[in-house]
Amino acid sequence: MNGRIAKTFFVLIFFSLLLSAQERFTLSGTITDSDSNETLIGVNIIVPKIQSGTMTNEYGFYSITLPEGSYEIQISYLGYKTISETIILNKDITKNFKLLESAESLDEVVIKEDVEKLNIKKPQMSVNALSINTIKQMPVVLGEVDVIKSITLLPGVTNAGEGSSGFNVRGGAADQNLILLDEATIFNSSHLFGFFSVFNPDAIKDIKLYKGGIPAKYGGRVSSVLDIYQKEGNSSEFHMNGGVGLISSRLLAEGPIKKDKGSFLIGGRSSYAHLFLPLFDLDNIAYFYDLNTKLSYKFNQNNSIYLSGYFGRDVFELANSFANTYGNTVLNFRWNHLFSDKIFSNLSLIYSDYYYGLELTFVEFDWESGIRNFNLKYDFKHYINNNFKLEYGLNSIYYKFNPGEINPTTETSGINPFKLIDKYAFENALYLDAEHKLNNKLSVSYGARFSTFHRLGQDELNVYENDNPVIYNEDIGIYEKAEPIGTETFKRSDVIESFSNIEPRVSIAYQLTDNSSVKASYNRMNQYLHLLSNTSSPTPLDVWTPSGKYVKPQMLDQVALGYFKSFEDNLFSLEVETFYKKIKNRIDYIDGADLIANNAIEQVILNGEARAYGLEILLRKNEGKLKGWLAYTLSKSEQKTPGRTAVESGINNGDWYNTAFDKTHDVSLTANYELNKKLTFSSNFLFQTGQPATFPNGQYAYNGIVIPSYESRNSSRLPSYHRLDIAVNYNPKPESEKEFKAEWVFGIYNIYNRRNAASISFRENRITGTNEAVRLAIFGIVPSVSYNFKF
């Protein structure tokens, strides 16, 4: 009897669940720009009736499941007019929306409140997004709009100074940032040794920087993820836009392959300042060029394909003594497929290559190095219901590392050809991420990434006594290279060393009030690639190397806690976050390490640890004629490499020391004021604690040679860095209905001519014979003008 009752009970539950499921229907589709048909990322789809909603994904797709009924749906996106439409949901509906650009978007208070509530409720934290329009309005050096320089105005993000490449996030090194352009890895993000970035702003669609709480679909780096997507191209009509500046120009064309179905985009950029150098009797060359391309085609509602690429090169020649060429090449073929109105998929086949070439004319030889990878990604987003969403997928990457190759350029050079041993690796990952709304106040995102890394066979690998490539000389207290006792050879299919790790991720958001919430996150990440560099800023000559028998992968554990609040109907917003992160197996170098053309790099490196912690504050003014933000970061970044035994001293006596990217205080103020439709003023002010440095603290004579002695690593600092930039954007005919539109941008970088120190070196004054410190400053005041157009 009890069994029958139990069966009846479960049958009733089953049918009630089935009935409930049958009474719920899904509204899904894509949201695009009405003029270009470009898909829009992060559009808010709000249902005020139930105070719920969703956002479009990286490909403009959305899906929301609701009980049967009539609903007002509000679609809102910054820079576009908000639209509202009533939907009668009595079946699954596919509904695409087109948004119209508008300078006066998000005017209705109720919509702004709903949108802000949705963002406050989301568990994602430690993420910053900048629109390309905001970036274009920032004053920059020489008038060149720069994505990388712009993100350094955000809290927790710095760089190594003017003219330096890369960027540092929350006290991490530049090589610990994963930089993606249309999902393809960019290994060097700089043009002209760091003066400009490789990203053409005209071709960029969306920029997102993850500093913590990083979703499980990302992996391979332990500091941050900079995820950048290119535009898809206008499938409605042909357009061109570009700009002419003091040292470079750019031009971009886009249009339909087949109207409303297929589109193309091609953009080029090049500098030409070197053309004027002969006027000053300078026989030097320094320029860059790059090309962005993208093809897209929508076969039907469920299938779209994309082919995107980037090619960039830098060329630097000095008085016919040497020539330097380096750059990135990436190619990505993507297939978007909709299995149902709740399951969206993206399959990507990606090729990425970084090349570095150096020709030394005076010694008559060429040097080449680089890294190449082939990447397969298959990602799914599963909209199970409004309160539960899943993301899952896989990723496989094959790497080939060329550490360096030397070839003579003439028959009389006296240089013998020499090839460093190529290295190979295979990295794989599976991930699962869930976003779960537990109730009206509590939401959580949780998941894990399982990653493996296989160091594959190479032609030759050194063998050392006790597997120790670095030995400690107790007599003089220094580390030295160990002599190999033999070599091993492998087939390419052999696995020299394998690593596997589980990387848990979790983020929690608790809504305190309608306008405030607290969030917390934890993530573990592993990095299997290492950039060999003993400079504070990466250079093109730096070489990537994989983890293996003697080099362990870096492992990060990071926790963060934040408070988020909006004021006065989202006129102002405040974000406060504190973080702590610890990294195991951070590479450190023995004193006197030689990294260039070293076939046994394991002989000069040791495994240490790093830690960073701090407080970030971001106060934004989001609306009105005056917009902008104030960002402040208080942080500490340190590294330690203790001795491996009680006898060894370790690096810096095994004590913690400041990393080269430790900045105690970092303040930036960014403002944009629209005086009228013709004139817009913008400005940036930056202040940073000086970069850590190691200075000599004395000297001694040995056999007639004066030898300097140095203080502890990075125990001193360069002078504090600060500057003020201003710019004016002038649109002479804002009301013109003509297709051709143009604007002028006038700027002054470092308006009070601060000579910020890039480095300090020491030398003997030839006149007085005394030692003196010499400050190197790259930029003083720099005026600029550029002319931008589109038609």
Coordinates of C-alpha atoms in Angstrom, one line a residue, residues 7 38 71 93 196 200 297 316 361 422 424 432 486 525 534 576 697 769:
K7 CA 4.4 5.6 -6.8
E38 CA 26.7 44.2 -36.4
Y71 CA 5.3 40.6 -21.0
I93 CA 9.5 32.5 -30.0
F196 CA 51.6 51.9 -29.3
N200 CA 43.4 49.3 -34.5
Y297 CA 28.1 34.9 -43.4
F316 CA 63.5 49.2 -36.9
T361 CA 74.8 43.9 -40.3
D422 CA 63.0 23.6 -30.9
Y424 CA 57.0 21.3 -28.5
L432 CA 32.2 23.7 -16.9
G486 CA 74.8 13.6 -20.9
M525 CA 44.7 29.1 -12.5
N534 CA 65.1 40.0 -16.9
V576 CA 35.4 48.9 -4.0
N697 CA 75.6 51.4 -2.9
G769 CA 85.9 62.1 -12.1

